[in-house]
């Protein structure tokens, strides 16, 4: 099969025997659809598909179509001539074809198409005679020259458009429709001249040359910049390549009994079961896109061409029944005859996706598991956040664009510091916090803001990660903004926005608006709950959440979180008086002073934990002990240092010495995580005390058995974990013994350092659980810091060295190998060990599938990712079950 | 065997059947020696050994000797009573014993010893009567009380010494010898009072209690600070534990026909074959150490006690023949009877080690392979660097101490900047460069200095690594120093040293002297060459060198390097005009300007490579392409930035923007290594051009076939290597084709990122060789930066989490697992692949053994490590051969 590069539409259904997945992989989505429709006896202009394998071969051969494939193409053209009774390049009855891309997954508008191919100076005359319609023939020819020049040769479209405009002006025409056959004939001559001037050779008259060049152009368009961007966004591997469909032309532009259109079997916005679409009379596909004329709703066709309409609705129903999904179809009507040009599963909104999935189950078309597979997990996100009013959005001007870092819509007055955000919020103002970048000290301000806009930082920058965790809208990395903190204003697109000015940001698109836009709450329909129930039924992976605060825990719980997989305690050190005590601890010169300062933090921490335990009840709450290097808690600005020194009653010099002594060359790989406990066991003692006291109190208060999970970060060696664990156990057991209560707790570790994964067998003997911290594990395994990688990763994407951000999608080859190895060896050494993941990947569907397949017990993600993770986990389970059933 | 915790001296030889290694592992070195001497019928005071396993059990049991072992000890005491005919605690004929440590490897002076145990108020009377020597009896008792109080209970020795001094002063005595029996009896009473005052209980009269407490004290002393330091220095695992020997006392202090001494069968300083040692009449072992009286050379014993001397020399010869190595023996003479207390292989200087190894071969005692095993590879280092004149050293005062970062002795005038070092050297001055820390910009100054002294940085800091590479003496990380660059002075121990003041530093000890000390060249005797020939014969691992400059390459070649495994090209960018061109490249805003700047560097690089190729000829020269992040090449100080901006004809603001844009949070994990080539392929193009041009020129000039090895750093993914390799190959092949010459070259990669090791199978298909960069690989695998780890690693050593610096000794469990996995998978994917290592570990004997066992083809180390690596590689091969022969 691998050496067969071409398939007639008539061959596909037999060759792949209904295995749609393989068929799509080889023929592309469009080719597969055409083959299926052909087999079902539907009116399809015939043709053949050049496979995705031929595209790969084209790239392997250094962007050349090799002789074997060229020969094959021409043989298939001969065959097509037989089928159609027309002849390629003939001057009486010429065979004209379209040449269109068609990848495995549809990439609408991303790649190139050439229509009317086969026309030359002789064939155009033949077409004119045969159709008795010279205007149509020359219109087709001028379209072809223009499209070929643009798509195949890269000659600017505007050169041609300008000539049409010039002629229209000369003649006083209003519309292209006014151009006569003679006008169009002249235009063809002018167009060919333009082509020749630009290409230094005449417009190719040989249809074979036209065809090969067109196929090459489509292959090439697989690698054009917008396709690359789309692919990266949609996680479509570069290796796949595109198929090419060569298909006899059906002419929607041959008169008023012709036309072209697009329709969906159900409404793609709402999911309503009703044909939805539009069409244009006397037009080719590109006219619909160009928007020169306004298309009519598909329902009008019923009156205009009732027979065609009935035939089309009949076909639409059959196609939906055949593919058991909502179809997105292209059709052309030529002289009253309907031709189907394409059918594919239609793209739809989240709301529509849920409704269609539920309806299809109710209609008995698919079962519940199949329904669960039908909704893209990422799509659910749109249902969880407020959105801008679509009507307001239509009129609003986008003033800039950043990364869609945390979804949702936010509108508020601009402020430039975390303190201001807090203060303004207190005064009842809604604010958007604008920062060069955020830091842990900004947490409270970030909580006070409706949305966060940053100049620097990517999808995993501090702002992005924290905002997603909070469910707050965030647009990050809008590099076009210049911020002037002193003047309290920022400039974007040449305009200045001052403190107090309204802006709106859309965290789902990255768009920035220089005005106040109204928002509407997301509508969660009844289908959502029903659908998630089906998902939960089949899912085996548990879904926990990363939550540091009761508010977040409650949100996650509402979204169905089954536990807390990661509570980062460092956030708890930044607020109000805590940061002061924390700083006292850091400058303390001996254990006693450190303990004194820690004692001040204890009641706060304990209170925080009690809040979490009360919400989560008997569900596991995993508390990670202090992780960041201590210098993160100290100020960096001269003024703040002075204030702090005064506060702590020490000299500025002394404080600066402390800060200098904490300086690290590579803080990521510095004195942090459990390394802090090894040097200052009293920190772990305080945190253990807070956890255990809180568990005891909440158990007493609620009667629920709280079983806290204590998680030690950054472990790289079994003895290290043992050392820290000994400290924890000694402290905990004493408190429990004194309390007279029978409290259970677990001590586990993050696996986030390669060495931990490599020595997991030993570490597992000291651990109740492993939780993969795949953010750090990815950094260490790749050897690049996510804060710095932005500078060079773009070059990596451009050169296809990496195709996706390893901080978004777990790298299964490298990082994943460590995860697999260590979970197997960990389980072997300690069968009681439970395994989870709590990096950003815990909310990424493809990574969740990997976690399911690697035998992990749970994933933990930010609250707003919980429903997504539940669905992704369900899909992974279904896929695995199906693969097993097949094997 | 594992449950047998005690062995009589009479049992060992039979129990272990001549397997000295197992015997030493279980009985310790001292116990094994005593057992062997007993079996050989030599005069050994009888006793038994408590095994190292009992020590481990003691720690497992929470520092308690469990009942089973206690019972066993008392049973063995009963047995010893039978053997000796004396009774423990008896008031007529009391059995007195010594309790002494004895680890697998001797740790002289590190652990504790208790003599005369078994004495109490009754037994002392028995001893006095039995020996008719009350002075001796009370002297022994007071010694025992004092030693027990000090060693077992931690009562300060000085409390007792003060009492002796007081009594001597009262009585007008000059020496301890003047104390009478009555005096000593009084002292015993006073001593017991001191004991009671401090311990709040009377001195234990029950010999059983004394014994168990003493054994516990010896076990405990395994974990005392000085033992821990010694162990870390000598790479002795904490797990080993120490054995304890309980042995009947022989009394060297029982009169003038008694004495005690120490002797070596050959001279441990020179290796000369002649009995060497000293003794004291009427003394116990501790008196020799205390240095109150001056011992006599062993030769005097010939006249003083000829029979004993003859007996002793006879035993010494027998022992040397038995152990086939130079012996270090302890003996005691009691009333004219010789008793052997210890024999072990003696420690010796490097010179002596080589001479003894050669002599033993010549004497037919051992074969050449055994001889190769007899010299510690590290010891060779002492033979390669100049040293301070030992006589001058004796009188010199150590004013401070840092880390012995790069061996050798240096004396010169203090300078505080690299520029000054260069300038002063030009004026014929010898200088020692004193810096807070060094950076790549200091290279030239470091080359100009006799020695380098830094305040910050560990054994693998920039200063240390570079100095070792240059063979320049370096003392690093002397934190007690305060440097004042402005005043050009440093303070140490309260004294200021100004620019131009003489200091001397010893890179082999870390000592710093505040004066000029004369040095002597190292004496390399004829034995050295002969010995290394034997080593090379058996060695299979090749030894390359890390050398960036012709001078270093020549040095390494003289030391026997078989190639260059790592030429770091970045050093080549720092000198003179190069740094200027490099900076021009960095601030360039487009490819053209970058290429222009690079073109200026090209001739320099090419010249450097020609120099290396000329020296190394057909031996491989591995050139690593640019590795550090670009910001390392830019200035950081305001003044320097201004100067550079002027130089480059750009504004200070513009330059600061560039510097800011290059700022990285974690430079180690930033935009460096091959990532620079992915973003700026023109850098690799320039470097390839330089390498290939140089190879062509030198091939033409010398007629030798130069085969350059191009090494790509920091690869983490096969496609990344392929991308960079494509750039290299395209550039190289064009030049080669144009030259008309048939030049071969190889392109390989560093494996220094965990992901590279985890995906080695794929990477190997694109690589001619792998070279493990174990410095970075260790950092990434452990997740700590070596620049920052110093702050917390001490706590790790203290808590026995890590026992050795993973940057010095390759971590076989974590990093080593990656090395093994990837070398196996790499070889499987590409059988032609050759494998090497070029991190600091390439010069570390234990790491070299691991490399040999992992099937690597070569190690590469700094020039002065080459002989050490050759020897270590030979030892690894011999050990492997022996293990195979045994299996």
Coordinates of C-alpha atoms in Angstrom, one line a residue, chain B residues 553-783:
Chain B
X553 CA 48.1 20.3 23.9
X554 CA 51.9 20.1 23.9
X555 CA 51.9 19.6 27.7
X556 CA 49.3 16.8 27.4
X557 CA 51.1 15.2 24.5
X558 CA 54.3 15.1 26.7
X559 CA 52.2 13.4 29.4
X560 CA 51.0 10.8 26.8
X561 CA 47.6 12.1 25.6
X562 CA 46.4 10.2 22.5
X563 CA 44.2 12.9 21.2
X564 CA 42.2 16.0 22.1
X565 CA 38.8 15.1 23.4
X566 CA 37.6 18.6 24.0
X567 CA 38.9 21.8 22.6
X568 CA 36.6 24.6 23.9
X569 CA 36.5 27.2 21.2
X570 CA 34.9 29.9 23.4
X571 CA 38.2 30.6 25.1
X572 CA 39.4 31.6 21.7
X573 CA 36.9 34.4 21.5
X574 CA 38.2 36.3 24.6
X575 CA 41.7 37.3 23.5
X576 CA 42.6 40.7 22.2
X577 CA 40.8 41.7 19.0
X578 CA 38.7 38.6 18.9
X579 CA 36.5 39.7 21.8
X580 CA 35.9 42.9 19.9
X581 CA 34.7 41.1 16.8
X582 CA 32.7 38.8 18.9
X583 CA 30.9 41.7 20.5
X584 CA 30.3 43.2 17.1
X585 CA 28.6 40.0 16.1
X586 CA 26.5 40.0 19.2
X587 CA 25.1 43.5 18.7
X588 CA 24.7 43.0 14.9
X589 CA 21.1 43.3 13.9
X590 CA 21.1 41.1 10.8
X591 CA 22.8 38.2 9.3
X592 CA 25.0 40.2 7.0
X593 CA 26.5 42.2 9.9
X594 CA 26.9 39.1 11.9
X595 CA 28.7 37.4 9.1
X596 CA 31.0 40.5 8.7
X597 CA 31.9 40.3 12.3
X598 CA 32.4 36.6 12.2
X599 CA 34.7 36.9 9.2
X600 CA 37.1 38.9 11.4
X601 CA 37.2 36.1 13.9
X602 CA 37.8 33.4 11.3
X603 CA 41.5 33.8 10.7
X604 CA 42.2 33.7 14.5
X605 CA 40.2 30.6 15.0
X606 CA 41.8 28.9 11.9
X607 CA 45.2 29.8 13.3
X608 CA 44.4 28.3 16.7
X609 CA 43.2 25.1 15.1
X610 CA 46.3 24.9 12.9
X611 CA 48.4 25.1 16.0
X612 CA 46.5 22.2 17.6
X613 CA 46.6 20.1 14.4
X614 CA 50.3 20.6 14.0
X615 CA 51.0 19.3 17.5
X616 CA 48.5 16.4 17.5
X617 CA 49.2 15.3 13.9
X618 CA 47.0 12.3 13.0
X619 CA 45.7 11.9 16.6
X620 CA 42.1 13.0 16.8
X621 CA 41.4 16.6 17.7
X622 CA 37.8 17.2 18.8
X623 CA 36.6 20.7 18.5
X624 CA 33.5 21.8 20.3
X625 CA 31.6 24.6 18.8
X626 CA 30.7 27.7 20.6
X627 CA 28.9 26.8 23.9
X628 CA 28.4 29.7 26.4
X629 CA 25.5 32.1 26.2
X630 CA 26.4 35.3 24.4
X631 CA 26.0 37.5 27.4
X632 CA 29.2 36.1 28.8
X633 CA 31.0 38.0 26.1
X634 CA 29.6 41.3 27.0
X635 CA 30.8 43.6 29.8
X636 CA 28.8 44.1 33.0
X637 CA 30.4 47.2 34.5
X638 CA 29.1 50.7 33.6
X639 CA 32.5 51.9 32.5
X640 CA 33.2 48.9 30.3
X641 CA 29.8 49.2 28.7
X642 CA 30.5 52.9 27.9
X643 CA 33.9 52.0 26.4
X644 CA 32.4 49.2 24.4
X645 CA 29.6 51.3 23.1
X646 CA 32.1 53.9 21.9
X647 CA 34.2 51.1 20.3
X648 CA 31.2 49.8 18.4
X649 CA 29.9 53.2 17.5
X650 CA 26.6 52.6 19.1
X651 CA 24.8 54.4 21.9
X652 CA 25.1 53.2 25.5
X653 CA 21.3 52.8 25.5
X654 CA 21.4 50.5 22.5
X655 CA 24.2 48.4 24.0
X656 CA 22.3 48.2 27.3
X657 CA 19.2 47.1 25.4
X658 CA 21.2 44.3 23.8
X659 CA 22.6 43.3 27.2
X660 CA 19.1 43.4 28.7
X661 CA 17.7 41.3 25.9
X662 CA 20.4 38.7 26.5
X663 CA 19.7 38.5 30.3
X664 CA 18.7 35.1 31.4
X665 CA 17.1 33.8 34.5
X666 CA 19.0 30.5 34.4
X667 CA 21.9 31.0 32.0
X668 CA 22.9 27.4 32.4
X669 CA 19.7 26.4 30.8
X670 CA 19.5 29.2 28.4
X671 CA 20.4 30.2 24.9
X672 CA 23.7 28.5 24.5
X673 CA 25.4 25.5 22.9
X674 CA 23.9 24.3 19.6
X675 CA 20.9 26.5 20.3
X676 CA 23.1 29.4 19.1
X677 CA 23.6 27.6 15.8
X678 CA 19.9 27.0 15.4
X679 CA 19.2 30.7 15.7
X680 CA 22.5 31.9 14.1
X681 CA 23.7 29.2 11.7
X682 CA 26.4 31.6 10.5
X683 CA 28.4 31.0 13.7
X684 CA 28.7 27.3 12.9
X685 CA 29.5 28.1 9.3
X686 CA 32.4 30.3 10.4
X687 CA 33.6 27.7 12.8
X688 CA 33.4 24.9 10.3
X689 CA 35.3 27.0 7.8
X690 CA 38.0 27.6 10.3
X691 CA 38.3 23.9 11.2
X692 CA 38.3 22.6 7.6
X693 CA 40.6 25.3 6.3
X694 CA 43.0 24.6 9.2
X695 CA 42.9 20.8 8.5
X696 CA 43.6 21.3 4.8
X697 CA 46.5 23.7 5.5
X698 CA 48.1 21.4 8.1
X699 CA 47.6 18.3 5.9
X700 CA 49.3 20.2 3.1
X701 CA 52.1 21.5 5.3
X702 CA 52.9 18.3 7.2
X703 CA 51.7 15.6 4.9
X704 CA 49.9 14.1 7.9
X705 CA 46.2 13.2 7.4
X706 CA 44.3 15.4 9.7
X707 CA 40.8 14.1 10.5
X708 CA 39.1 16.8 12.5
X709 CA 36.3 15.9 14.9
X710 CA 33.6 18.5 15.1
X711 CA 31.5 18.3 18.3
X712 CA 28.1 19.9 18.7
X713 CA 27.3 20.8 22.3
X714 CA 24.0 20.7 24.2
X715 CA 22.0 18.6 21.8
X716 CA 18.7 17.3 23.2
X717 CA 17.0 16.0 20.1
X718 CA 18.0 14.1 17.0
X719 CA 16.5 16.6 14.6
X720 CA 18.4 19.4 16.4
X721 CA 21.7 17.6 15.8
X722 CA 20.7 16.9 12.2
X723 CA 19.9 20.6 11.6
X724 CA 23.3 21.7 12.9
X725 CA 25.1 18.9 11.2
X726 CA 23.5 19.8 7.9
X727 CA 24.9 23.3 8.3
X728 CA 28.3 21.9 9.1
X729 CA 28.4 19.3 6.3
X730 CA 27.2 21.7 3.7
X731 CA 29.9 24.2 4.6
X732 CA 32.6 21.6 5.0
X733 CA 31.9 19.7 1.9
X734 CA 31.9 22.8 -0.3
X735 CA 35.4 23.8 1.0
X736 CA 36.7 20.3 0.7
X737 CA 35.4 20.0 -2.9
X738 CA 36.9 23.4 -3.8
X739 CA 40.2 22.3 -2.3
X740 CA 40.4 19.2 -4.4
X741 CA 41.7 17.4 -1.4
X742 CA 40.3 14.1 0.0
X743 CA 39.8 15.3 3.6
X744 CA 37.8 13.3 6.1
X745 CA 36.1 14.7 9.1
X746 CA 33.6 13.5 11.7
X747 CA 30.6 15.2 13.3
X748 CA 29.6 14.1 16.8
X749 CA 27.7 15.4 19.7
X750 CA 28.1 16.0 23.4
X751 CA 25.7 14.0 25.5
X752 CA 25.2 16.4 28.4
X753 CA 21.4 16.9 28.5
X754 CA 19.3 14.1 30.0
X755 CA 17.0 14.1 27.0
X756 CA 19.9 13.4 24.7
X757 CA 20.8 10.3 26.8
X758 CA 17.1 9.3 26.8
X759 CA 16.8 9.5 23.0
X760 CA 20.4 8.4 22.3
X761 CA 19.2 5.7 19.8
X762 CA 17.9 8.3 17.5
X763 CA 20.7 10.8 18.0
X764 CA 23.3 8.1 17.3
X765 CA 22.0 7.8 13.8
X766 CA 23.1 11.4 13.2
X767 CA 26.4 11.2 15.1
X768 CA 29.9 9.8 14.5
X769 CA 30.6 10.0 18.2
X770 CA 29.1 10.7 21.6
X771 CA 31.1 12.6 24.1
X772 CA 29.6 12.7 27.6
X773 CA 29.8 16.1 29.0
X774 CA 29.3 14.9 32.5
X775 CA 29.6 18.3 34.2
X776 CA 26.4 19.6 32.6
X777 CA 24.8 16.1 32.6
X778 CA 25.4 15.9 36.4
X779 CA 23.9 19.4 36.9
X780 CA 20.8 18.6 34.9
X781 CA 20.4 15.1 36.3
X782 CA 20.7 16.3 39.9
X783 CA 18.9 19.5 39.1

